XYZ file of C-alpha atoms in Angstrom:
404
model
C 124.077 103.946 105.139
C 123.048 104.177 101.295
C 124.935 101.444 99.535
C 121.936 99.897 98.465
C 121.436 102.801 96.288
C 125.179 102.084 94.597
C 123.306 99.190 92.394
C 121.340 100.761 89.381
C 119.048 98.798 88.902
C 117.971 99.407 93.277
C 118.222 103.479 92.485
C 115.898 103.320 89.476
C 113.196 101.499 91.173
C 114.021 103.748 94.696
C 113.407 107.298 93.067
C 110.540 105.947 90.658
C 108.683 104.587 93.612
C 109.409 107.752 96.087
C 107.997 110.176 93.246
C 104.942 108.206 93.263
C 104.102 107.884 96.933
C 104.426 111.281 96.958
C 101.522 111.549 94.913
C 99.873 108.898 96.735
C 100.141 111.029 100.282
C 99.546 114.497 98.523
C 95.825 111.878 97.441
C 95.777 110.245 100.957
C 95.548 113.911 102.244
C 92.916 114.983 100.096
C 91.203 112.459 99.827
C 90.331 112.240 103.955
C 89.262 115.936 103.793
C 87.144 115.510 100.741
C 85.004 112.778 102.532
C 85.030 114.238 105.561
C 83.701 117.188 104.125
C 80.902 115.392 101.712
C 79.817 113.520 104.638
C 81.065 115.292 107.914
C 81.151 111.670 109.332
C 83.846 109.220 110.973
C 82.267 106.506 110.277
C 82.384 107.388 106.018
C 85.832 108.415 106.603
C 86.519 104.965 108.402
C 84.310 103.160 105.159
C 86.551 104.716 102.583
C 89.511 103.607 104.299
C 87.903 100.151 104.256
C 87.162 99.906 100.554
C 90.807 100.830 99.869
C 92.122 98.198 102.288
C 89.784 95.130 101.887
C 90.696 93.989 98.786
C 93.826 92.924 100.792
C 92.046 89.980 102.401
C 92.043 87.931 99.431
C 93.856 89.419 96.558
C 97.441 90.063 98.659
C 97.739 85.843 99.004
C 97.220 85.061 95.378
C 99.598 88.199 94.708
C 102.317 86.617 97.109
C 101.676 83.586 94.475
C 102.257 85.584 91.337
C 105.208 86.839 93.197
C 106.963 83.728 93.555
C 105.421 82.198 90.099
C 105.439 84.891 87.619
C 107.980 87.882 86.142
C 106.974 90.375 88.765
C 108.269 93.601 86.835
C 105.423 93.123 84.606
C 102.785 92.683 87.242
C 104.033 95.527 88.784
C 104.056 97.814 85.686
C 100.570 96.457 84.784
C 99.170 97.358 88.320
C 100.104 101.034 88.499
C 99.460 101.875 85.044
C 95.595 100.694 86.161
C 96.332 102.743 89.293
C 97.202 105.715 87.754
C 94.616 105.548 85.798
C 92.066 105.239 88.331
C 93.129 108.542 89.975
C 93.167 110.116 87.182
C 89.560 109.444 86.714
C 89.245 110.157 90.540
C 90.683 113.804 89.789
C 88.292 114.175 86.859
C 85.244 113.886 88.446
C 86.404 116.201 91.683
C 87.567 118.725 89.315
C 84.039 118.548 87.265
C 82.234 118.805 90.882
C 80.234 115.468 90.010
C 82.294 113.651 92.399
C 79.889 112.155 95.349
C 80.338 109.342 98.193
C 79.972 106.165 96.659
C 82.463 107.532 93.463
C 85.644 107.840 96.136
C 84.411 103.991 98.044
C 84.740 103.027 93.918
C 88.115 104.448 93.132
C 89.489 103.555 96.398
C 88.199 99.857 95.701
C 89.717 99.664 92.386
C 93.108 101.189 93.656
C 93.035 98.911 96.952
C 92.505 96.033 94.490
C 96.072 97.372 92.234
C 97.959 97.546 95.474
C 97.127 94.647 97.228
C 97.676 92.552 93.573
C 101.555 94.102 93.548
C 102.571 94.872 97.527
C 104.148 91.155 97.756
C 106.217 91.539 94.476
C 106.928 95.282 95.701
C 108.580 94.048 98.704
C 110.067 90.657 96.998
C 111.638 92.519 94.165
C 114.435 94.233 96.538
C 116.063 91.024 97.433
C 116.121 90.593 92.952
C 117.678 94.104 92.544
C 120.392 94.069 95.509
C 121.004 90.653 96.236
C 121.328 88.859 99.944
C 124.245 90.790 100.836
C 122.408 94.352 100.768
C 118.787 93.548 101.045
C 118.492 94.863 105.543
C 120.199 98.174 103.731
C 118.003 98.277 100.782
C 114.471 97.177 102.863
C 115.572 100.046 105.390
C 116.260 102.737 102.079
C 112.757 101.683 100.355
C 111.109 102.450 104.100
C 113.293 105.746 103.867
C 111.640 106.967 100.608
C 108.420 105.642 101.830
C 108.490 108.145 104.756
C 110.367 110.843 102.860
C 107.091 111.167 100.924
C 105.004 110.987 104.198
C 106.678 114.415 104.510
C 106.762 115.692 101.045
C 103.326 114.484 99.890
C 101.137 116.170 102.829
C 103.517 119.192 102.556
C 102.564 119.461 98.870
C 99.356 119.026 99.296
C 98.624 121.882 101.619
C 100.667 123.849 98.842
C 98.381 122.290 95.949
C 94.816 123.766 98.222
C 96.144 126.833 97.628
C 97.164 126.850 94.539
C 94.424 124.295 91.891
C 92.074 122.967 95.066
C 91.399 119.743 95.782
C 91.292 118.709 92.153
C 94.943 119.431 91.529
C 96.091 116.865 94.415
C 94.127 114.007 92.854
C 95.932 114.833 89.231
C 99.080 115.297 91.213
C 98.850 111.804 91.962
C 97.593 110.302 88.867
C 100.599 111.834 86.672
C 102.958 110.921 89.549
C 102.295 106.987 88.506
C 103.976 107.768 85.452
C 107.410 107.986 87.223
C 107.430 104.181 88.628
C 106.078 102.751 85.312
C 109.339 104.159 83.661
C 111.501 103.187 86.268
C 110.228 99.566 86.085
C 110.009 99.629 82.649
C 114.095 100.836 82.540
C 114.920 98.338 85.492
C 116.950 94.811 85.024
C 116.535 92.323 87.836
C 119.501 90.727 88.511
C 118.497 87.920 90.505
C 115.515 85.847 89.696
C 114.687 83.460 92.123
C 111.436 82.431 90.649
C 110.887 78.773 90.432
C 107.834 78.261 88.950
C 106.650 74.447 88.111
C 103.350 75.381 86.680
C 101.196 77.789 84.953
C 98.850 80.613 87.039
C 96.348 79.272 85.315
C 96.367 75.773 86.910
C 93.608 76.957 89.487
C 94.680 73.751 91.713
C 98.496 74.242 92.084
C 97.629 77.579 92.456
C 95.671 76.712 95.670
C 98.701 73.974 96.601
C 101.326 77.059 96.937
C 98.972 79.210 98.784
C 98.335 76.219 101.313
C 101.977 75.819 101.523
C 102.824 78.932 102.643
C 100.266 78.696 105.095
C 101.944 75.463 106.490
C 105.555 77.182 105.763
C 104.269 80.080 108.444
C 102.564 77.585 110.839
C 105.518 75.323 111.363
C 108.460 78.449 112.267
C 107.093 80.325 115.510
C 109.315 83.388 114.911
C 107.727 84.069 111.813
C 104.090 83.717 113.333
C 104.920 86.048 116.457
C 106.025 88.731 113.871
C 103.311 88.180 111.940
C 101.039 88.500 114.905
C 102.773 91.394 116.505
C 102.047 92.980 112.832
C 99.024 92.131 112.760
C 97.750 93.779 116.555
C 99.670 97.210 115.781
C 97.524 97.523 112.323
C 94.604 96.701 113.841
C 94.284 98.569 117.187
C 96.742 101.321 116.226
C 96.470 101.863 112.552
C 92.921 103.891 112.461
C 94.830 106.660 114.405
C 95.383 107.944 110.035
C 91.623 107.668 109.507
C 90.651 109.866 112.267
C 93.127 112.491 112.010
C 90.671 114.426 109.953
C 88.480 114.722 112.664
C 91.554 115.853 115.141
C 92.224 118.682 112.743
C 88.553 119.634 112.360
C 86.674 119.471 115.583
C 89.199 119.340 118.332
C 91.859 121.848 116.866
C 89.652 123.812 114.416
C 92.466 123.931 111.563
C 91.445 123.514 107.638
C 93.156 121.641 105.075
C 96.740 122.922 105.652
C 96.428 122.184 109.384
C 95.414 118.606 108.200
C 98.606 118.575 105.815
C 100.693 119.533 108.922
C 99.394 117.093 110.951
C 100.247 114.265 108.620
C 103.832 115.426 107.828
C 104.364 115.521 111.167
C 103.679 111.997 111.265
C 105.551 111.176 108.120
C 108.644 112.945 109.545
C 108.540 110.747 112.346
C 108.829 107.885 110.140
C 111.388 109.230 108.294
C 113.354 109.480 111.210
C 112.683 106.292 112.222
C 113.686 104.846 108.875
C 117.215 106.869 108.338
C 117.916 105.322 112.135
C 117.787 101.559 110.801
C 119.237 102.867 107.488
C 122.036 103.823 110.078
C 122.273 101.038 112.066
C 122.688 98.764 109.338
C 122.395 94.628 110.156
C 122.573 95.602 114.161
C 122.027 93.413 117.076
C 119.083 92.611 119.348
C 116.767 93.571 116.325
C 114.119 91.497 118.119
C 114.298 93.930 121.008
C 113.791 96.935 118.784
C 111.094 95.579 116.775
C 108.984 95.003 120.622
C 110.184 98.684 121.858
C 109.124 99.936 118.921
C 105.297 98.491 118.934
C 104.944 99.058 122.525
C 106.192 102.963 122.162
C 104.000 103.214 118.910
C 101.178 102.019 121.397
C 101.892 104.778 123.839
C 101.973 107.080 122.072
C 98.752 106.655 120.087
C 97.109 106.489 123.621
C 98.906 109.835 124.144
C 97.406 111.363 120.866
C 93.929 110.105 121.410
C 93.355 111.700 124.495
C 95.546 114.784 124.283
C 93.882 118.221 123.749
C 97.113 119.787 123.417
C 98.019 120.816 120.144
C 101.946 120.693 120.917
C 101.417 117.362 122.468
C 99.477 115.823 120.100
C 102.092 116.804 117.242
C 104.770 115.397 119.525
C 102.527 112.246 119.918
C 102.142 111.642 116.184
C 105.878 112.306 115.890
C 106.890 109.542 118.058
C 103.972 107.164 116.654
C 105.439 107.440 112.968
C 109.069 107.195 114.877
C 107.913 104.274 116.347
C 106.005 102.181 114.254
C 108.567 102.402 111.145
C 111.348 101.191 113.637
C 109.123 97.975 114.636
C 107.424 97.312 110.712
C 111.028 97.967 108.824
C 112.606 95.400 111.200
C 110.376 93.238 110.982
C 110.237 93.019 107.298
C 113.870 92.245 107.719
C 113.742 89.626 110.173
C 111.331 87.978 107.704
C 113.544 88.210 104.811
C 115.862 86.810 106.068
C 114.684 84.144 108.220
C 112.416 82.596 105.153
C 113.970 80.443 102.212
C 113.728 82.348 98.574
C 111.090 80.129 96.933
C 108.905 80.879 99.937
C 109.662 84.566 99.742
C 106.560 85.942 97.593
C 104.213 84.165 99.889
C 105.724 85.209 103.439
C 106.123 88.780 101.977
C 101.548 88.509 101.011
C 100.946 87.335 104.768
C 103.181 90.660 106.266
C 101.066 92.164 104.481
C 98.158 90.475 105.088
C 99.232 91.277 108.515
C 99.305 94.672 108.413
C 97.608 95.881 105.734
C 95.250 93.129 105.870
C 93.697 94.340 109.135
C 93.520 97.732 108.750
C 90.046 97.093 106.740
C 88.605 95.921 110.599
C 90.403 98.674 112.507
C 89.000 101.042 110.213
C 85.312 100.307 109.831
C 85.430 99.388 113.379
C 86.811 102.527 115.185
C 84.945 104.787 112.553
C 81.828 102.730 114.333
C 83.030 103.161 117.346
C 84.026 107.088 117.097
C 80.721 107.799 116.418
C 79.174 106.282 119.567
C 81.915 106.501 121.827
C 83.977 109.535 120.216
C 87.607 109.148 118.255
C 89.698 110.029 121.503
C 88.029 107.377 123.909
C 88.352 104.661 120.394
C 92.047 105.853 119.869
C 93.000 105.133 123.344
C 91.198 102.356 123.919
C 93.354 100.719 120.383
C 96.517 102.191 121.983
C 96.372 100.546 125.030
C 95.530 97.060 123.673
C 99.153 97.562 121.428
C 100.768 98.410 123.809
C 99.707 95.634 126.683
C 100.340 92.890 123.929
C 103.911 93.774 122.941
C 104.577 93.796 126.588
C 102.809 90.776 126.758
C 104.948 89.295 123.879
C 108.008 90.729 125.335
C 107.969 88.802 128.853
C 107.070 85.261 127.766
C 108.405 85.422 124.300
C 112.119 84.281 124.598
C 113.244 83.110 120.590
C 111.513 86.625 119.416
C 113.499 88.507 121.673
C 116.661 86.839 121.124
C 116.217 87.681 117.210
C 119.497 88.991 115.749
Protein backbone atom coordinates (compact mmCIF):
# COMPACT_ATOMS: atom_id res chain seq x y z
CA UNK A 1 0.00 0.00 0.00
CA UNK A 2 3.04 2.51 0.61
CA UNK A 3 5.94 1.13 -1.34
CA UNK A 4 6.17 4.07 -3.31
CA UNK A 5 7.28 5.79 -0.28
CA UNK A 6 10.34 2.98 0.10
CA UNK A 7 12.31 5.17 -2.74
CA UNK A 8 13.95 8.37 -1.17
CA UNK A 9 13.99 10.37 -3.48
CA UNK A 10 9.51 9.67 -3.82
CA UNK A 11 9.38 10.32 0.29
CA UNK A 12 11.29 13.61 0.11
CA UNK A 13 9.18 15.13 -2.50
CA UNK A 14 5.79 13.27 -0.71
CA UNK A 15 6.22 14.97 2.84
CA UNK A 16 7.66 18.35 1.30
CA UNK A 17 4.63 18.66 -0.87
CA UNK A 18 1.93 17.44 1.94
CA UNK A 19 3.43 20.19 4.42
CA UNK A 20 2.75 22.68 1.86
CA UNK A 21 -0.80 21.92 0.80
CA UNK A 22 -1.48 22.08 4.14
CA UNK A 23 -0.76 25.57 4.09
CA UNK A 24 -2.40 25.97 0.90
CA UNK A 25 -5.99 24.59 2.45
CA UNK A 26 -5.41 26.31 5.94
CA UNK A 27 -5.20 29.76 2.79
CA UNK A 28 -8.01 28.17 0.65
CA UNK A 29 -10.10 28.36 3.93
CA UNK A 30 -9.37 31.75 4.74
CA UNK A 31 -9.17 33.07 1.98
CA UNK A 32 -13.17 32.17 0.93
CA UNK A 33 -14.26 33.71 4.29
CA UNK A 34 -12.18 36.79 3.90
CA UNK A 35 -13.95 37.64 0.53
CA UNK A 36 -17.01 36.60 1.46
CA UNK A 37 -16.87 38.78 4.25
CA UNK A 38 -15.31 42.04 2.29
CA UNK A 39 -17.92 41.59 -0.21
CA UNK A 40 -20.82 39.39 1.26
CA UNK A 41 -21.24 38.25 -2.44
CA UNK A 42 -21.18 34.81 -4.48
CA UNK A 43 -20.50 36.15 -7.33
CA UNK A 44 -16.82 37.88 -5.78
CA UNK A 45 -16.32 34.66 -4.14
CA UNK A 46 -16.90 32.84 -7.60
CA UNK A 47 -14.37 35.90 -9.31
CA UNK A 48 -11.59 35.12 -6.92
CA UNK A 49 -11.80 31.60 -7.62
CA UNK A 50 -11.56 32.60 -11.29
CA UNK A 51 -8.43 34.72 -11.10
CA UNK A 52 -6.69 31.82 -9.32
CA UNK A 53 -7.79 29.30 -11.96
CA UNK A 54 -7.58 31.16 -15.35
CA UNK A 55 -4.19 31.43 -15.77
CA UNK A 56 -4.61 27.64 -16.44
CA UNK A 57 -6.04 28.20 -19.91
CA UNK A 58 -2.89 29.12 -21.42
CA UNK A 59 0.02 28.84 -19.14
CA UNK A 60 -0.71 24.83 -18.08
CA UNK A 61 0.05 23.85 -22.14
CA UNK A 62 3.31 25.67 -22.44
CA UNK A 63 4.07 24.21 -18.79
CA UNK A 64 3.26 20.57 -20.11
CA UNK A 65 6.10 21.79 -22.76
CA UNK A 66 8.68 22.80 -20.21
CA UNK A 67 7.80 19.55 -18.66
CA UNK A 68 8.83 17.39 -21.34
CA UNK A 69 11.73 19.97 -22.60
CA UNK A 70 13.36 21.32 -19.61
CA UNK A 71 14.93 20.02 -15.95
CA UNK A 72 11.63 20.21 -14.18
CA UNK A 73 13.11 20.26 -10.48
CA UNK A 74 14.19 23.66 -11.20
CA UNK A 75 10.94 24.93 -12.61
CA UNK A 76 9.36 23.57 -9.85
CA UNK A 77 11.64 25.11 -7.15
CA UNK A 78 11.49 28.44 -9.06
CA UNK A 79 7.58 28.41 -9.05
CA UNK A 80 6.92 28.00 -5.34
CA UNK A 81 9.61 30.08 -4.12
CA UNK A 82 7.46 32.97 -6.26
CA UNK A 83 4.43 31.33 -4.63
CA UNK A 84 5.46 31.56 -1.33
CA UNK A 85 6.32 34.67 -1.74
CA UNK A 86 3.17 35.92 -2.98
CA UNK A 87 1.32 34.74 0.17
CA UNK A 88 3.49 36.05 2.13
CA UNK A 89 2.75 39.41 0.78
CA UNK A 90 -0.98 38.25 0.80
CA UNK A 91 -0.61 37.75 4.74
CA UNK A 92 1.07 41.14 5.05
CA UNK A 93 -1.41 43.23 3.87
CA UNK A 94 -4.44 41.19 5.84
CA UNK A 95 -2.45 41.43 8.89
CA UNK A 96 -1.85 45.43 8.29
CA UNK A 97 -5.83 45.65 7.58
CA UNK A 98 -5.01 47.35 4.07
CA UNK A 99 -6.00 44.28 2.38
CA UNK A 100 -9.20 45.07 -0.04
CA UNK A 101 -10.96 43.14 -3.10
CA UNK A 102 -8.98 43.65 -6.00
CA UNK A 103 -5.50 42.87 -3.65
CA UNK A 104 -6.82 38.95 -3.09
CA UNK A 105 -8.11 38.78 -7.36
CA UNK A 106 -4.04 40.01 -7.57
CA UNK A 107 -2.43 37.46 -5.35
CA UNK A 108 -4.67 34.78 -6.43
CA UNK A 109 -3.66 35.73 -10.16
CA UNK A 110 -0.07 35.66 -9.50
CA UNK A 111 -0.33 32.28 -7.50
CA UNK A 112 -2.81 30.71 -10.23
CA UNK A 113 -0.12 31.79 -12.73
CA UNK A 114 2.91 29.65 -10.32
CA UNK A 115 0.64 26.66 -10.26
CA UNK A 116 -0.58 26.32 -13.51
CA UNK A 117 3.39 27.00 -14.83
CA UNK A 118 4.48 23.71 -12.50
CA UNK A 119 1.09 21.30 -12.17
CA UNK A 120 2.31 19.27 -15.45
CA UNK A 121 5.93 18.77 -14.12
CA UNK A 122 4.23 18.14 -10.55
CA UNK A 123 2.41 15.27 -11.86
CA UNK A 124 5.27 14.15 -14.54
CA UNK A 125 7.97 14.11 -11.96
CA UNK A 126 6.46 10.86 -10.08
CA UNK A 127 6.98 8.59 -12.96
CA UNK A 128 11.15 10.28 -12.66
CA UNK A 129 11.28 9.51 -8.88
CA UNK A 130 9.60 5.86 -8.79
CA UNK A 131 9.95 4.55 -12.07
CA UNK A 132 7.14 2.52 -14.31
CA UNK A 133 6.96 -0.22 -11.97
CA UNK A 134 5.53 1.96 -8.92
CA UNK A 135 4.14 5.02 -10.51
CA UNK A 136 -0.33 3.66 -10.02
CA UNK A 137 1.18 3.29 -6.17
CA UNK A 138 3.01 6.48 -6.08
CA UNK A 139 0.09 8.69 -8.23
CA UNK A 140 -2.44 7.07 -5.63
CA UNK A 141 0.18 8.14 -2.36
CA UNK A 142 0.70 11.87 -3.86
CA UNK A 143 -3.46 11.96 -4.07
CA UNK A 144 -3.21 10.52 -0.38
CA UNK A 145 -1.15 13.50 0.95
CA UNK A 146 -3.13 15.74 -1.21
CA UNK A 147 -6.31 14.84 0.76
CA UNK A 148 -4.53 14.27 4.06
CA UNK A 149 -4.06 18.06 3.97
CA UNK A 150 -7.73 18.61 2.84
CA UNK A 151 -8.19 17.44 6.45
CA UNK A 152 -5.32 18.93 8.25
CA UNK A 153 -5.26 22.34 6.52
CA UNK A 154 -9.10 23.37 7.22
CA UNK A 155 -8.68 21.74 10.68
CA UNK A 156 -5.76 24.11 11.32
CA UNK A 157 -7.22 26.79 10.14
CA UNK A 158 -10.23 26.91 12.37
CA UNK A 159 -7.43 26.44 15.14
CA UNK A 160 -5.30 29.46 13.61
CA UNK A 161 -8.99 31.98 13.90
CA UNK A 162 -8.67 31.43 17.24
CA UNK A 163 -5.52 31.75 17.96
CA UNK A 164 -3.55 34.95 15.33
CA UNK A 165 -6.96 35.62 13.04
CA UNK A 166 -7.12 35.51 9.68
CA UNK A 167 -3.65 36.92 9.23
CA UNK A 168 -1.92 33.96 10.81
CA UNK A 169 -3.51 31.41 8.13
CA UNK A 170 -2.17 33.43 5.20
CA UNK A 171 1.57 33.36 6.95
CA UNK A 172 0.83 29.78 7.76
CA UNK A 173 0.87 29.21 4.23
CA UNK A 174 3.55 31.38 3.00
CA UNK A 175 6.27 29.75 5.47
CA UNK A 176 4.75 26.34 4.64
CA UNK A 177 6.35 26.82 0.87
CA UNK A 178 9.54 26.63 2.47
CA UNK A 179 9.15 22.84 3.14
CA UNK A 180 8.76 21.74 -0.75
CA UNK A 181 11.58 24.10 -1.90
CA UNK A 182 13.94 22.00 0.42
CA UNK A 183 12.60 18.86 -0.46
CA UNK A 184 13.13 19.60 -4.20
CA UNK A 185 16.14 21.18 -3.64
CA UNK A 186 17.45 17.69 -1.58
CA UNK A 187 15.66 15.42 -4.28
CA UNK A 188 17.64 13.29 -7.17
CA UNK A 189 15.52 12.19 -10.10
CA UNK A 190 16.36 9.02 -11.10
CA UNK A 191 14.83 8.75 -14.34
CA UNK A 192 14.95 11.49 -16.85
CA UNK A 193 13.00 10.94 -19.71
CA UNK A 194 13.38 14.33 -21.17
CA UNK A 195 14.21 14.42 -24.78
CA UNK A 196 14.55 17.71 -25.70
CA UNK A 197 15.75 18.60 -29.49
CA UNK A 198 15.62 22.29 -29.08
CA UNK A 199 15.84 25.26 -26.95
CA UNK A 200 12.45 26.93 -25.06
CA UNK A 201 13.40 29.71 -26.62
CA UNK A 202 12.77 28.58 -30.24
CA UNK A 203 9.17 30.20 -30.09
CA UNK A 204 8.28 27.90 -33.30
CA UNK A 205 9.23 24.36 -32.07
CA UNK A 206 7.81 25.45 -29.10
CA UNK A 207 4.40 25.82 -30.86
CA UNK A 208 5.29 22.33 -33.00
CA UNK A 209 5.24 20.23 -29.51
CA UNK A 210 2.22 21.92 -28.24
CA UNK A 211 0.39 21.07 -31.65
CA UNK A 212 1.63 17.63 -31.29
CA UNK A 213 0.21 16.84 -28.28
CA UNK A 214 -2.88 18.14 -29.45
CA UNK A 215 -2.79 15.62 -32.42
CA UNK A 216 -1.20 12.88 -29.88
CA UNK A 217 -4.76 13.36 -27.78
CA UNK A 218 -6.97 13.60 -30.93
CA UNK A 219 -5.84 10.41 -32.56
CA UNK A 220 -6.30 7.81 -29.05
CA UNK A 221 -10.15 8.00 -28.05
CA UNK A 222 -9.50 6.64 -24.53
CA UNK A 223 -7.45 9.42 -23.72
CA UNK A 224 -10.07 12.05 -25.08
CA UNK A 225 -13.11 10.37 -23.15
CA UNK A 226 -10.99 10.77 -19.92
CA UNK A 227 -10.11 13.93 -20.73
CA UNK A 228 -13.69 14.84 -21.38
CA UNK A 229 -15.17 13.02 -18.47
CA UNK A 230 -12.48 15.37 -16.52
CA UNK A 231 -13.33 18.02 -17.97
CA UNK A 232 -17.59 17.87 -17.26
CA UNK A 233 -16.98 16.91 -13.41
CA UNK A 234 -14.72 20.29 -13.03
CA UNK A 235 -16.96 22.21 -14.69
CA UNK A 236 -20.53 21.41 -13.48
CA UNK A 237 -19.39 19.95 -10.15
CA UNK A 238 -16.30 21.74 -9.11
CA UNK A 239 -17.98 25.27 -7.90
CA UNK A 240 -19.67 23.14 -5.13
CA UNK A 241 -15.82 24.57 -3.08
CA UNK A 242 -16.65 28.15 -4.08
CA UNK A 243 -20.00 28.22 -2.60
CA UNK A 244 -19.47 26.44 0.50
CA UNK A 245 -18.95 29.75 2.16
CA UNK A 246 -22.27 30.69 1.55
CA UNK A 247 -23.64 27.06 2.91
CA UNK A 248 -21.88 27.80 6.16
CA UNK A 249 -23.09 31.41 6.35
CA UNK A 250 -26.65 31.80 5.28
CA UNK A 251 -28.18 28.39 5.26
CA UNK A 252 -26.45 26.91 8.48
CA UNK A 253 -25.50 30.16 10.29
CA UNK A 254 -21.93 28.77 11.46
CA UNK A 255 -18.66 31.22 11.45
CA UNK A 256 -15.30 30.44 10.42
CA UNK A 257 -14.80 27.14 12.33
CA UNK A 258 -18.11 25.82 10.97
CA UNK A 259 -16.59 26.73 7.49
CA UNK A 260 -13.27 24.79 8.52
CA UNK A 261 -15.53 21.78 9.40
CA UNK A 262 -17.28 21.81 6.45
CA UNK A 263 -14.21 21.59 4.28
CA UNK A 264 -12.45 18.82 6.29
CA UNK A 265 -15.29 17.01 5.97
CA UNK A 266 -14.83 17.11 2.41
CA UNK A 267 -11.12 16.57 2.52
CA UNK A 268 -11.68 13.43 4.66
CA UNK A 269 -13.74 12.10 2.08
CA UNK A 270 -10.99 12.34 -0.27
CA UNK A 271 -8.69 10.95 1.87
CA UNK A 272 -10.66 8.03 2.07
CA UNK A 273 -11.09 7.80 -1.30
CA UNK A 274 -7.37 8.03 -1.95
CA UNK A 275 -6.06 5.33 0.84
CA UNK A 276 -8.88 2.96 -1.10
CA UNK A 277 -6.86 3.10 -4.55
CA UNK A 278 -3.64 3.29 -2.45
CA UNK A 279 -5.17 -0.15 -1.34
CA UNK A 280 -6.24 -1.54 -4.28
CA UNK A 281 -3.11 -1.13 -5.95
CA UNK A 282 -3.01 -1.76 -10.13
CA UNK A 283 -6.78 -3.40 -9.79
CA UNK A 284 -9.11 -4.37 -12.47
CA UNK A 285 -12.05 -2.73 -14.24
CA UNK A 286 -10.39 0.72 -13.33
CA UNK A 287 -12.50 2.11 -16.18
CA UNK A 288 -15.60 1.12 -14.26
CA UNK A 289 -14.46 2.88 -11.12
CA UNK A 290 -13.33 5.95 -12.69
CA UNK A 291 -17.44 6.23 -14.30
CA UNK A 292 -18.96 5.15 -10.69
CA UNK A 293 -16.98 7.46 -9.25
CA UNK A 294 -18.06 10.73 -11.47
CA UNK A 295 -21.56 9.68 -11.56
CA UNK A 296 -21.67 9.23 -7.47
CA UNK A 297 -19.59 12.55 -7.19
CA UNK A 298 -22.60 13.95 -9.34
CA UNK A 299 -25.17 12.70 -6.91
CA UNK A 300 -24.07 13.65 -4.40
CA UNK A 301 -23.36 17.30 -5.19
CA UNK A 302 -27.11 17.35 -6.26
CA UNK A 303 -27.69 15.97 -2.73
CA UNK A 304 -25.64 18.85 -1.06
CA UNK A 305 -27.11 21.61 -3.11
CA UNK A 306 -30.47 21.11 -2.18
CA UNK A 307 -30.18 19.63 1.30
CA UNK A 308 -31.09 21.82 4.34
CA UNK A 309 -29.97 19.24 6.59
CA UNK A 310 -26.92 19.87 8.30
CA UNK A 311 -26.16 15.99 8.90
CA UNK A 312 -26.99 15.39 5.33
CA UNK A 313 -25.21 17.89 3.80
CA UNK A 314 -21.90 16.80 5.76
CA UNK A 315 -22.66 13.27 4.62
CA UNK A 316 -23.11 14.71 1.04
CA UNK A 317 -19.74 16.48 0.96
CA UNK A 318 -18.27 13.30 2.45
CA UNK A 319 -19.22 11.14 -0.34
CA UNK A 320 -18.47 14.02 -3.03
CA UNK A 321 -14.68 14.21 -1.87
CA UNK A 322 -15.01 10.13 -1.63
CA UNK A 323 -16.09 10.18 -4.92
CA UNK A 324 -14.42 12.47 -7.02
CA UNK A 325 -10.73 11.43 -5.77
CA UNK A 326 -11.69 7.74 -6.73
CA UNK A 327 -12.67 8.92 -10.47
CA UNK A 328 -9.60 11.94 -10.85
CA UNK A 329 -6.72 9.52 -9.15
CA UNK A 330 -7.70 6.79 -11.66
CA UNK A 331 -7.83 8.60 -14.19
CA UNK A 332 -4.50 10.18 -13.85
CA UNK A 333 -3.38 6.61 -13.88
CA UNK A 334 -5.04 5.39 -16.82
CA UNK A 335 -3.32 8.34 -18.53
CA UNK A 336 0.05 7.53 -17.38
CA UNK A 337 0.08 4.73 -18.43
CA UNK A 338 -1.68 4.57 -21.59
CA UNK A 339 0.61 7.65 -23.09
CA UNK A 340 4.33 7.13 -24.36
CA UNK A 341 7.09 9.07 -22.01
CA UNK A 342 8.11 11.81 -24.45
CA UNK A 343 4.43 12.69 -24.67
CA UNK A 344 4.04 12.58 -20.93
CA UNK A 345 4.53 16.44 -19.93
CA UNK A 346 2.01 17.40 -22.51
CA UNK A 347 -0.88 14.75 -21.74
CA UNK A 348 -0.24 15.46 -17.98
CA UNK A 349 -0.98 19.96 -19.07
CA UNK A 350 -4.32 18.83 -20.92
CA UNK A 351 -5.61 16.66 -17.47
CA UNK A 352 -5.12 19.50 -16.20
CA UNK A 353 -6.34 21.66 -18.55
CA UNK A 354 -9.23 19.42 -18.08
CA UNK A 355 -9.88 19.86 -14.78
CA UNK A 356 -8.36 22.63 -13.56
CA UNK A 357 -8.72 24.34 -16.74
CA UNK A 358 -12.51 24.60 -16.42
CA UNK A 359 -13.00 25.38 -13.12
CA UNK A 360 -12.31 29.24 -14.17
CA UNK A 361 -16.05 28.84 -16.22
CA UNK A 362 -17.75 26.82 -13.48
CA UNK A 363 -16.73 29.34 -11.14
CA UNK A 364 -17.57 32.73 -12.58
CA UNK A 365 -20.52 31.07 -14.00
CA UNK A 366 -22.36 29.52 -10.96
CA UNK A 367 -21.18 32.58 -8.77
CA UNK A 368 -23.46 34.41 -11.70
CA UNK A 369 -25.84 32.17 -11.50
CA UNK A 370 -26.15 31.90 -7.46
CA UNK A 371 -26.90 35.26 -7.38
CA UNK A 372 -29.96 35.19 -9.67
CA UNK A 373 -31.05 31.83 -9.23
CA UNK A 374 -29.54 31.03 -5.61
CA UNK A 375 -26.35 28.47 -4.89
CA UNK A 376 -28.72 25.39 -4.10
CA UNK A 377 -30.90 25.58 -7.40
CA UNK A 378 -26.98 26.33 -9.39
CA UNK A 379 -25.43 23.35 -7.37
CA UNK A 380 -28.06 21.00 -8.40
CA UNK A 381 -28.60 22.02 -11.56
CA UNK A 382 -24.24 21.26 -12.11
CA UNK A 383 -24.87 17.96 -10.27
CA UNK A 384 -27.29 16.64 -12.37
CA UNK A 385 -25.58 17.47 -15.69
CA UNK A 386 -22.34 15.16 -14.08
CA UNK A 387 -24.10 12.86 -13.29
CA UNK A 388 -26.44 12.29 -16.64
CA UNK A 389 -23.10 12.45 -18.72
CA UNK A 390 -21.10 9.73 -16.94
CA UNK A 391 -24.15 7.67 -17.35
CA UNK A 392 -24.26 8.79 -20.67
CA UNK A 393 -20.54 7.80 -21.18
CA UNK A 394 -21.07 4.64 -19.37
CA UNK A 395 -23.81 3.00 -21.80
CA UNK A 396 -22.35 3.77 -25.23
CA UNK A 397 -18.77 3.98 -24.24
CA UNK A 398 -17.42 0.34 -24.59
CA UNK A 399 -13.13 0.77 -24.85
CA UNK A 400 -13.51 3.29 -21.64
CA UNK A 401 -15.25 0.84 -19.76
CA UNK A 402 -13.21 -2.03 -20.60
CA UNK A 403 -10.04 0.06 -19.27
CA UNK A 404 -7.82 -2.15 -17.07
Amino acid sequence: MFRALSHRNFRLFWMGAFLSNVGTWMQAVAQGWLVLQMTNSAFWLGLDAFMATAPGFILTLVGGVFADLIDRRRLLIVTQIVAGLAALGLATLVWTGVVNRWMVLGFSFVTGCCMALASPSYLAMTYDLVGREDLANAIAMNSTQFQLSRVVGPSMAGLGFRLFGLAGCFFANGISFIAVVVALWMVRPENNPNTATHSIRDRRALWGDLIEGFRYVRNRPRVFSLLLLSAVNSLFGAPYFTLVPVYARDVFHLGETGLALMMGIAGSGALCGALLVAYLGDFRRKGWFVLGGAIAFGACVTSFALSKDLVLSLCSLFGLGFALVVSVSITNTLLQTLVTDEMRGRVMSMFILSFMGTMPIGNILAGTASQRFGPDHTLAFGGVVVTVFATGVAIFNKRLRALR
